Short mmCIF file of N, CA and C and ligand atoms in Angstrom, two decimals:
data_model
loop_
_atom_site.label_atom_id
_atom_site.label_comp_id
_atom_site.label_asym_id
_atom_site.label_seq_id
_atom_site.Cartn_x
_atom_site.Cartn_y
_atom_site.Cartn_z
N UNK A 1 83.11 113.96 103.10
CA UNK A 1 84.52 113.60 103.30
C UNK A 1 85.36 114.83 103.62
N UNK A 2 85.33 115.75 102.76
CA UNK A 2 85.87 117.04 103.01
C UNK A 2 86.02 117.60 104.44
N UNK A 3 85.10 117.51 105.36
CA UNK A 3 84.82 118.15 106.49
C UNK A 3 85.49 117.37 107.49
N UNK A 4 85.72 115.72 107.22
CA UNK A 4 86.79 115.26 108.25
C UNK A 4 88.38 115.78 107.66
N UNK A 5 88.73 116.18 106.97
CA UNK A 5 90.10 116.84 106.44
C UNK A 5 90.52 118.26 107.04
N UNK A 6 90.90 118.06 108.13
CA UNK A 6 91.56 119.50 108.39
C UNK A 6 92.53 120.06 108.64
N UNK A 7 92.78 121.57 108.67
CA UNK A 7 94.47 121.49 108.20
C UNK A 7 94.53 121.80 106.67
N UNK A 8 93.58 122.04 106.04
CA UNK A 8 94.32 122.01 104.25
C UNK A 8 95.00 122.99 103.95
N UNK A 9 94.57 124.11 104.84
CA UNK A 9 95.66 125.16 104.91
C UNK A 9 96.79 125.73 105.12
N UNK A 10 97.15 124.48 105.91
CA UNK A 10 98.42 124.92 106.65
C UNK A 10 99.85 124.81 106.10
N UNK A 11 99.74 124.11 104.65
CA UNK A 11 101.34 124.65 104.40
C UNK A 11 101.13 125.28 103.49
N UNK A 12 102.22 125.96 102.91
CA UNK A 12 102.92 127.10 102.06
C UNK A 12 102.38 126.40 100.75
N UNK A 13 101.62 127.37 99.99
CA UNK A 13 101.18 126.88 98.63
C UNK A 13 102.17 127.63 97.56
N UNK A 14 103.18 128.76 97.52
CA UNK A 14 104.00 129.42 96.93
C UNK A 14 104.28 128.56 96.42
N UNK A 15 104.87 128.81 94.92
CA UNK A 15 105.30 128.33 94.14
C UNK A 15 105.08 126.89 93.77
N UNK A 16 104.02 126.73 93.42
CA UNK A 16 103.39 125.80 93.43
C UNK A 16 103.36 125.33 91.93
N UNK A 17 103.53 124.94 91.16
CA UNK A 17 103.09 124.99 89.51
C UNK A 17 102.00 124.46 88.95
N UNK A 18 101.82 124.02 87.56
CA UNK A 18 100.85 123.37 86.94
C UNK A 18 100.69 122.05 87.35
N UNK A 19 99.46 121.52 87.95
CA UNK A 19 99.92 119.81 87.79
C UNK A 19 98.69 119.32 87.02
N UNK A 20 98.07 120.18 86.46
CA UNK A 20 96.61 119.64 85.48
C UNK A 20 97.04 118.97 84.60
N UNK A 21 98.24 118.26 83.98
CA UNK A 21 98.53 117.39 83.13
C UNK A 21 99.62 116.12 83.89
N UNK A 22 100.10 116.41 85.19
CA UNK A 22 101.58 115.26 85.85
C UNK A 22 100.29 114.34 86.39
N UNK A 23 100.73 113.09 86.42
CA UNK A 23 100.09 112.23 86.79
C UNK A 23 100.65 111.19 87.72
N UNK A 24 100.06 111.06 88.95
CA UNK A 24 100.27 110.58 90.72
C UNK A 24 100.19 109.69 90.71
N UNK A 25 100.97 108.34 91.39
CA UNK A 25 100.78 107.25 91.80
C UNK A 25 100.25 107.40 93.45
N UNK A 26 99.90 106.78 93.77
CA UNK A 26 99.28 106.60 95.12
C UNK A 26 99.34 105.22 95.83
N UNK A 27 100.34 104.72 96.79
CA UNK A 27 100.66 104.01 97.27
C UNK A 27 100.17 103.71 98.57
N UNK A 28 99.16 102.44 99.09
CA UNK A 28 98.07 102.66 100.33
C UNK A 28 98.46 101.59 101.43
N UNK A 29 99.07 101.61 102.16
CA UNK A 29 99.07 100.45 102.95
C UNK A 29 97.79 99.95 103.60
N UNK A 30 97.06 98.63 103.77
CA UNK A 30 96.05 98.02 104.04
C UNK A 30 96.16 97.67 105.62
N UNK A 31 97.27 98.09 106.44
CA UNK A 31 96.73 97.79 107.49
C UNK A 31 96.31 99.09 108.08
N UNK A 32 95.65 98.96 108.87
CA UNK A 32 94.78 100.37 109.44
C UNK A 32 94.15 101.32 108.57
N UNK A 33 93.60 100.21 108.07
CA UNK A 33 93.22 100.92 106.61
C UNK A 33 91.82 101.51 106.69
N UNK A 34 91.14 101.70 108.20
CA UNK A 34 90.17 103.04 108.69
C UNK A 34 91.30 104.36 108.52
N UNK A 35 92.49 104.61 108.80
CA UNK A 35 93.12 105.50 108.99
C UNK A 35 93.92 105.79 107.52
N UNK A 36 94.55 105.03 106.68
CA UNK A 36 94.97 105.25 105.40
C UNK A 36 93.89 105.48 104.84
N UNK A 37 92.92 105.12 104.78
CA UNK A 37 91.76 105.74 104.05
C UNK A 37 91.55 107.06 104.00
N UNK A 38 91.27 107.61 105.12
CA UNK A 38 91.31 108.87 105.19
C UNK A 38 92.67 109.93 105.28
N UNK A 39 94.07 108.67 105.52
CA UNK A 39 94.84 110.00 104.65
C UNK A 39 94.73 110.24 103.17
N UNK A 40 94.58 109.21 102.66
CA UNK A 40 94.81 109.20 101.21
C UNK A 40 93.28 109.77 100.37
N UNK A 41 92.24 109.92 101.11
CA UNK A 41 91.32 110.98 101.00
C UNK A 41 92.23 112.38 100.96
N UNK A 42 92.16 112.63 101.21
CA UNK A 42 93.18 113.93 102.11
C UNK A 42 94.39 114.06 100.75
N UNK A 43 95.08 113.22 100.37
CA UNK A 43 95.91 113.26 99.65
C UNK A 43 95.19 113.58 98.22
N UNK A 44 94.11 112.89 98.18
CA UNK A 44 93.49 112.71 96.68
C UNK A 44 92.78 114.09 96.52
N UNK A 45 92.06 114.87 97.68
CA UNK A 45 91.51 116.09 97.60
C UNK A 45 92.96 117.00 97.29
N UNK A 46 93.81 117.22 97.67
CA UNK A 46 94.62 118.32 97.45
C UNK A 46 95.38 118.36 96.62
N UNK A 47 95.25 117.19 95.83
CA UNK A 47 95.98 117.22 94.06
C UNK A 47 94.70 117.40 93.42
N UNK A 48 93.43 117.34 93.79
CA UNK A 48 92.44 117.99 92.70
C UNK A 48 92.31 119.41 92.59
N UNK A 49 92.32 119.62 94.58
CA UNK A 49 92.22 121.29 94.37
C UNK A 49 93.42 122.24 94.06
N UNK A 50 94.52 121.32 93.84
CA UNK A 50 95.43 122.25 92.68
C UNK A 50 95.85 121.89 91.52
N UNK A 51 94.49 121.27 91.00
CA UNK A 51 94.33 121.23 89.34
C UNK A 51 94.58 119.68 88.63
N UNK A 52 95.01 118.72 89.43
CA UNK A 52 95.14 117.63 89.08
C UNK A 52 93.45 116.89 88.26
N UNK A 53 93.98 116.09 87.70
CA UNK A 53 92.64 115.57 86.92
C UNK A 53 92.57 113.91 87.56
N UNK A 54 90.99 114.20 87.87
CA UNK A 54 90.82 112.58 88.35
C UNK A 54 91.56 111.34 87.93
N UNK A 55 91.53 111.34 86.19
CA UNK A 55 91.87 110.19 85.71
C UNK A 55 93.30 110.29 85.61
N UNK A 56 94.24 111.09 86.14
CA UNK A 56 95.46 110.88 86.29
C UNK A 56 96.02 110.99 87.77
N UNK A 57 95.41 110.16 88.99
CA UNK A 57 95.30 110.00 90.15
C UNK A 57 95.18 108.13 89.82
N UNK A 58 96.48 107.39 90.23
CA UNK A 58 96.23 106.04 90.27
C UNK A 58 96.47 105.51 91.58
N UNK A 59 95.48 105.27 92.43
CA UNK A 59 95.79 104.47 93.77
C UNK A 59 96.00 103.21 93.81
N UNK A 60 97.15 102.59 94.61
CA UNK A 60 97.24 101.07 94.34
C UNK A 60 97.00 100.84 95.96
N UNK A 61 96.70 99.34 96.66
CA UNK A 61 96.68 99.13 97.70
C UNK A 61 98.15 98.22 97.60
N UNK A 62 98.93 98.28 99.01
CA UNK A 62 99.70 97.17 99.22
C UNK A 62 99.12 96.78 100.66
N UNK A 63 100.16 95.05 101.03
CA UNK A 63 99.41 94.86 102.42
C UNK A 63 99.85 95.89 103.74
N UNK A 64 101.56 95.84 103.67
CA UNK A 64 101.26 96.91 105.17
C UNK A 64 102.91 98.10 104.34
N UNK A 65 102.87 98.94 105.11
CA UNK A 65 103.62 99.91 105.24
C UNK A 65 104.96 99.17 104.84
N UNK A 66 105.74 98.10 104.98
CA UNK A 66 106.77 97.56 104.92
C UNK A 66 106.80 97.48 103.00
N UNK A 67 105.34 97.19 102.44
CA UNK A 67 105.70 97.16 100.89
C UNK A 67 105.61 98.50 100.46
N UNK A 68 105.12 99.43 100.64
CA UNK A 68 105.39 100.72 100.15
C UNK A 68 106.56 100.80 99.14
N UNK A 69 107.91 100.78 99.81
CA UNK A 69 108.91 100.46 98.69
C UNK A 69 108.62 99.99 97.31
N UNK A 70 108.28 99.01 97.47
CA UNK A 70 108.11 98.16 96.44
C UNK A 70 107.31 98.37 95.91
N UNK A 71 105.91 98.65 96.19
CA UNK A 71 104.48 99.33 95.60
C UNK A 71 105.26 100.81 94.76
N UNK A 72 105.82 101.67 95.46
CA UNK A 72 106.14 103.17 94.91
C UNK A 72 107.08 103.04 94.16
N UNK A 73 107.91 101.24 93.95
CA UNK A 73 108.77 101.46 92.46
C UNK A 73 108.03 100.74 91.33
N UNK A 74 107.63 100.03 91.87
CA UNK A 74 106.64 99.81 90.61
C UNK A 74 105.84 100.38 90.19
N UNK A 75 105.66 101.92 90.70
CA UNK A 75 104.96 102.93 90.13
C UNK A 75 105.89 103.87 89.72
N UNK A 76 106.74 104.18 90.21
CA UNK A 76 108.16 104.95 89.51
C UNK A 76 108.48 104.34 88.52
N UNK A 77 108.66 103.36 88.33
CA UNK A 77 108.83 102.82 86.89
C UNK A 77 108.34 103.14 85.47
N UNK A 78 106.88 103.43 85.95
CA UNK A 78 106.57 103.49 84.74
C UNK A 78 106.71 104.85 84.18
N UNK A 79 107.17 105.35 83.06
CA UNK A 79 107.78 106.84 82.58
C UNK A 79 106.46 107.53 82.91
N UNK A 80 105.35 107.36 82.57
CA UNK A 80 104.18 108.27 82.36
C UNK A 80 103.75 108.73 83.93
N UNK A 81 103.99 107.84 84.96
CA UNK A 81 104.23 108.39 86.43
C UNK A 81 104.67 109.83 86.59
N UNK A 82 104.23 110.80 87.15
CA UNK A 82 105.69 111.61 87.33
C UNK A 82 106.01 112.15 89.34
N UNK A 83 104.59 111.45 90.24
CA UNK A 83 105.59 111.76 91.30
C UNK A 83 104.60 110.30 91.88
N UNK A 84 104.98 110.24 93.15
CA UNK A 84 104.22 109.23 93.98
C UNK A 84 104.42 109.47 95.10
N UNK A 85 103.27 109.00 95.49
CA UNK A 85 102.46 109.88 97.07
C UNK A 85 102.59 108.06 97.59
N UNK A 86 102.85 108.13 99.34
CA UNK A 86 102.82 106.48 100.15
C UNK A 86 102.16 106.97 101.49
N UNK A 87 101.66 106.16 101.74
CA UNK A 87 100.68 106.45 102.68
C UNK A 87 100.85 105.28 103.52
N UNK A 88 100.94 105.06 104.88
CA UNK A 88 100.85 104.20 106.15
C UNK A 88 100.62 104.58 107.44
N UNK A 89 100.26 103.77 108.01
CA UNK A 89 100.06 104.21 109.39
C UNK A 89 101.02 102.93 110.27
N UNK A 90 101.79 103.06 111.11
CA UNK A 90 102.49 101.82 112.04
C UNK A 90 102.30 102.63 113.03
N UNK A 91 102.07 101.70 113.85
CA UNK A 91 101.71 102.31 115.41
C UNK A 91 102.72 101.39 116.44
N UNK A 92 103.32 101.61 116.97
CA UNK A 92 104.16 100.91 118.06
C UNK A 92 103.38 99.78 118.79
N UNK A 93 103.71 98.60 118.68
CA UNK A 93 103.46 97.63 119.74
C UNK A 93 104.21 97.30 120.78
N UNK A 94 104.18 95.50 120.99
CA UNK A 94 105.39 94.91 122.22
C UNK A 94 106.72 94.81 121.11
N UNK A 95 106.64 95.05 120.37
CA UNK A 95 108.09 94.43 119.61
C UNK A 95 108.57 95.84 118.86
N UNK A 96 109.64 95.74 118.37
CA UNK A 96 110.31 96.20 117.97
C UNK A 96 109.83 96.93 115.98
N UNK A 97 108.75 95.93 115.92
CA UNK A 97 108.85 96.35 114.53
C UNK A 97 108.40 97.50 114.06
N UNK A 98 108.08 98.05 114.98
CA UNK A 98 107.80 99.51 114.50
C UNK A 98 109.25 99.61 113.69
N UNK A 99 110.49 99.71 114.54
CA UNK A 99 111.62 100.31 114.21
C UNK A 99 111.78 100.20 112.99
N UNK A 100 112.30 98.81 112.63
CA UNK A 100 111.99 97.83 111.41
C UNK A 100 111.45 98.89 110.15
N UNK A 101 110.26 98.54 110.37
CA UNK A 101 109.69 98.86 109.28
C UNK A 101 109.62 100.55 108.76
N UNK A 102 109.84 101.26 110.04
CA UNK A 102 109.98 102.47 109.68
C UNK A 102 110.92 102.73 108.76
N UNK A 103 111.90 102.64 109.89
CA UNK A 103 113.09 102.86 108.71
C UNK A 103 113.63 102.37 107.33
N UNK A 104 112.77 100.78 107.28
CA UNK A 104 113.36 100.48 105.78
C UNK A 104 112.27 101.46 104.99
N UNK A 105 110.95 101.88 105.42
CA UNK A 105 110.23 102.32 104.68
C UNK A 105 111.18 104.01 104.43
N UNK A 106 111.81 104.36 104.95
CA UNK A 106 112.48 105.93 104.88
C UNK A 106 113.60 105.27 104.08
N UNK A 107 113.94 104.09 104.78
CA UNK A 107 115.58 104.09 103.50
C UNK A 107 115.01 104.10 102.03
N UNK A 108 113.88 103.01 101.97
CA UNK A 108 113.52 102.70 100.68
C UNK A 108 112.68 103.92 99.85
N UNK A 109 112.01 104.52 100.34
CA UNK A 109 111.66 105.41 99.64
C UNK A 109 112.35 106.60 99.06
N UNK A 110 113.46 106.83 99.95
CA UNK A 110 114.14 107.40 99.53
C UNK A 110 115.36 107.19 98.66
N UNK A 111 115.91 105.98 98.37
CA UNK A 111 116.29 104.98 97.36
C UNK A 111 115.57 105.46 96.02
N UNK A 112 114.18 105.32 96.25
CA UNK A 112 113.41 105.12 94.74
C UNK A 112 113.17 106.58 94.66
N UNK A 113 113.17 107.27 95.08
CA UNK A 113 113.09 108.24 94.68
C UNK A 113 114.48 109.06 94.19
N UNK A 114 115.25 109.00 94.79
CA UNK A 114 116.76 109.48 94.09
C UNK A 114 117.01 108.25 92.63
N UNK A 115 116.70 106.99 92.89
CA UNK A 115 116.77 105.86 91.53
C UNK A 115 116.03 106.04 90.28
N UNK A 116 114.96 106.52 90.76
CA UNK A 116 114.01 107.69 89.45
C UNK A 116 114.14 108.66 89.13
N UNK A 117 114.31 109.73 90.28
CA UNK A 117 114.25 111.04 89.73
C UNK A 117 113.16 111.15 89.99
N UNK A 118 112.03 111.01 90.79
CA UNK A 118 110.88 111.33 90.69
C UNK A 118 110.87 111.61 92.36
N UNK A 119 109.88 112.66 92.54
CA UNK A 119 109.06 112.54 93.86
C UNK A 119 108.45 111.41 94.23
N UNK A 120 108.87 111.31 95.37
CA UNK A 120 108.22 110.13 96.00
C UNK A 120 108.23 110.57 97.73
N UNK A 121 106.78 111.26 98.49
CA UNK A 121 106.67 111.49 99.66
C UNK A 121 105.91 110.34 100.47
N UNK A 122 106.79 110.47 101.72
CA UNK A 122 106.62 109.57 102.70
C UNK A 122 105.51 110.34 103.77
N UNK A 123 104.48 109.53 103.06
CA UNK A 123 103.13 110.20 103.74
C UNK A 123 103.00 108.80 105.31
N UNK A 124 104.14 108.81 105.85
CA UNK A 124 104.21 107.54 106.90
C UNK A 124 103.68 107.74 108.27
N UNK A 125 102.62 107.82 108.85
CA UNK A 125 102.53 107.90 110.29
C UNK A 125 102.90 106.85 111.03
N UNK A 126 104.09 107.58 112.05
CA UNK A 126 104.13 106.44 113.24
C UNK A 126 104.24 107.40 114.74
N UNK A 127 103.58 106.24 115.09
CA UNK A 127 103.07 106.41 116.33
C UNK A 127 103.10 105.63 117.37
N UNK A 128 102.95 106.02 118.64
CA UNK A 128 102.82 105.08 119.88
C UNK A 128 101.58 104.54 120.03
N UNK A 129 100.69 105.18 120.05
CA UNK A 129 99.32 104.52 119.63
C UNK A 129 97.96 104.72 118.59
N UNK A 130 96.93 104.03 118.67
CA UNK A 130 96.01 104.72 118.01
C UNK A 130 95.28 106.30 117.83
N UNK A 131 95.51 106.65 119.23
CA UNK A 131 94.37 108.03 118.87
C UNK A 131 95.90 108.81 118.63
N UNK A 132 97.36 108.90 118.72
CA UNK A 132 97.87 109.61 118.14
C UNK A 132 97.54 109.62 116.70
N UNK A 133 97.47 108.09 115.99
CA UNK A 133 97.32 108.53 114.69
C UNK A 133 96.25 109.15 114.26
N UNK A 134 95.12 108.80 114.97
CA UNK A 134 93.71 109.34 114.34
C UNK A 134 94.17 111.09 114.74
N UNK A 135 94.40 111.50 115.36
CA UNK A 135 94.92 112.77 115.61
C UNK A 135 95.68 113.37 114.54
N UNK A 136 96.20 112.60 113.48
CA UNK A 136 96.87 112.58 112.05
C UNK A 136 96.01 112.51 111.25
N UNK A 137 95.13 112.00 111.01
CA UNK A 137 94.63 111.60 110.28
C UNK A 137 92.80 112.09 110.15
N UNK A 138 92.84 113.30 110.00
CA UNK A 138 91.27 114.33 109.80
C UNK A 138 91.42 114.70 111.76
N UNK A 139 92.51 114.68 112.94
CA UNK A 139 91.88 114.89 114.09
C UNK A 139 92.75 116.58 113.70
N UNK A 140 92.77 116.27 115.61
CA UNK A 140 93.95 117.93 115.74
C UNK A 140 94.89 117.91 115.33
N UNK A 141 95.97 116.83 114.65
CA UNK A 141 97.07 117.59 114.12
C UNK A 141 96.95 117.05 112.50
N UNK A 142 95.62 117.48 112.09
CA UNK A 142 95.73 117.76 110.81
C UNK A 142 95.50 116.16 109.59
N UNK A 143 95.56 116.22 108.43
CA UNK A 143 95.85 114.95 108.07
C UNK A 143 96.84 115.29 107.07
N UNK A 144 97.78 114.32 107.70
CA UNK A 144 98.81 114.13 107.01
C UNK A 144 99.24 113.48 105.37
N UNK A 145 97.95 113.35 104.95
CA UNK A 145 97.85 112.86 103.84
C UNK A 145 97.62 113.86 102.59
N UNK A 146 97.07 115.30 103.31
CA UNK A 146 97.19 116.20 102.23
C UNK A 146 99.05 116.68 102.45
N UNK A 147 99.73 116.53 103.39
CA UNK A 147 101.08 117.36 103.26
C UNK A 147 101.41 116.13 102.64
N UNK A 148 101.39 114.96 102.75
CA UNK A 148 102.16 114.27 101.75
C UNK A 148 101.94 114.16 100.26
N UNK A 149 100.68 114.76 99.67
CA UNK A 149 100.32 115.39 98.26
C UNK A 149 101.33 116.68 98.55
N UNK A 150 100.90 117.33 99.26
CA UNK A 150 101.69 118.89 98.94
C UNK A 150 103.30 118.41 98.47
N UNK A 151 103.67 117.74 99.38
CA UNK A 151 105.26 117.64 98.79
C UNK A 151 105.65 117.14 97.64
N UNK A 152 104.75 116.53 97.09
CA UNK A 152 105.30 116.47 95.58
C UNK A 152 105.27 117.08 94.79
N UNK A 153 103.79 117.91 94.94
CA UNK A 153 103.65 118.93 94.61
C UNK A 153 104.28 120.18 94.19
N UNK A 154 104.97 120.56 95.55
CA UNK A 154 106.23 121.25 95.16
C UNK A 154 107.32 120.76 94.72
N UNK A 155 108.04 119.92 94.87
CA UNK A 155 109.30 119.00 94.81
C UNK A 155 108.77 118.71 93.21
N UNK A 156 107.83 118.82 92.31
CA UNK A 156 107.35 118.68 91.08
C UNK A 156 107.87 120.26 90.20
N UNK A 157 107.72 121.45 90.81
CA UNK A 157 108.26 122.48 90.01
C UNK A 157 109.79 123.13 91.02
N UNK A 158 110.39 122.34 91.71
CA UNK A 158 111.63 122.67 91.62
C UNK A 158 112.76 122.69 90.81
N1 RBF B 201 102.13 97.29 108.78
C1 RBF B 201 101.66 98.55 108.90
O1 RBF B 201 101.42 99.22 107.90
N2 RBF B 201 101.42 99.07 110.15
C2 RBF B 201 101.67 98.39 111.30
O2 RBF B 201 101.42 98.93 112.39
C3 RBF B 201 102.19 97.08 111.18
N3 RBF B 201 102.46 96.37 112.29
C4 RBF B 201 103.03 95.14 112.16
C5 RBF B 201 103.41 94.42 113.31
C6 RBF B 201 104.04 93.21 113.19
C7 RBF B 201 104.47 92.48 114.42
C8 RBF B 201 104.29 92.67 111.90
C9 RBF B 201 104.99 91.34 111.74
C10 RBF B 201 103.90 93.35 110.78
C11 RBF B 201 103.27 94.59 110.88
N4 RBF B 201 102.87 95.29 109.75
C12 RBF B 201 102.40 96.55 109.88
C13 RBF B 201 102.92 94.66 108.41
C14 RBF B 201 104.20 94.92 107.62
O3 RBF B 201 104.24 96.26 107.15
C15 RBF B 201 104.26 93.97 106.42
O4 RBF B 201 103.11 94.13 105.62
C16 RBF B 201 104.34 92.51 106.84
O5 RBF B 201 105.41 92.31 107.73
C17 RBF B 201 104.55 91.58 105.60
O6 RBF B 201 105.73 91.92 104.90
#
């Protein structure tokens, strides 16, 4: 698995703190779920390799990118949470819903995350088509599923 993940290097690990005891929700959208799979690989490797402990890594599935919201407050909720990672892929079709759903997924997450107090990164790919995302997701531009671990990461010892 490791070897389709690339890119783990590329952002700023400074100031980074302890997270061997904070414990992650993980929020998965099920559609394109060849491609959330492997962000949230990606996500799950780079909270281990900075100290996170397996059994405080909880992944939930929802059906598509549009419940994220709702999946990442019902994981904000619970006190013993302390950040949450969302993961999707929407790819542009004939309609409009890309728009849609993007943005309630940016309003809403960012809602629950100022409504908690907790981190909550929008690990969201959108795209015009498929091989852009796979290009996200372990291709050339990296997978976006470890920067959406990293940001809580940090946003955790600010
Ligand atoms: N969910 C995704 O996560 N990615 C998509 O690319 C995506 N495309 C959709 C296209 C249409 C036309 C519709 C109606 C839904 C789509 N969804 C997608 C599902 C959406 O996020 C949500 O799960 C459903 O609308 C049910 O609330």
């Amino acid at each position: 698995m490791a070897t389709s993940l690339k890119n783990l290097n590329d952002y700023k690990k400074e100031g980074f703190g302890d997270i061997s005891d904070k414990k992650f929700g993980i929020v998965v959208a099920d559609w394109h779920s060849e491609i959330t799979d492997v962000l949230c690989a990606g996500a799950i490797e780079t909270l281990l390799q900075h100290g996170a402990k397996k059994e405080n890594i909880f992944r939930n599935t929802v059906p598509g990118s549009f419940e994220l919201t709702l999946g990442a407050q019902f994981l904000a909720l619970q006190e013993e949470i302390d950040a949450v990672i969302c993961i999707g892929v929407v790819i542009k079709g004939d309609t409009k819903h890309d728009d849609y759903i993007n943005h309630a997924v940016a309003n809403g997450l960012t809602n629950v995350s100022l409504k908690f107090n907790k981190p909550v990164s929008f690990g969201l790919v959108t795209t015009n088509n498929l091989e852009q995302a796979l290009d996200r997701a372990g291709g050339k531009h990296g997978n976006k599923g470890i920067e959406a671990a990293a940001a809580v990461i940090q946003m955790l010892s600010f």
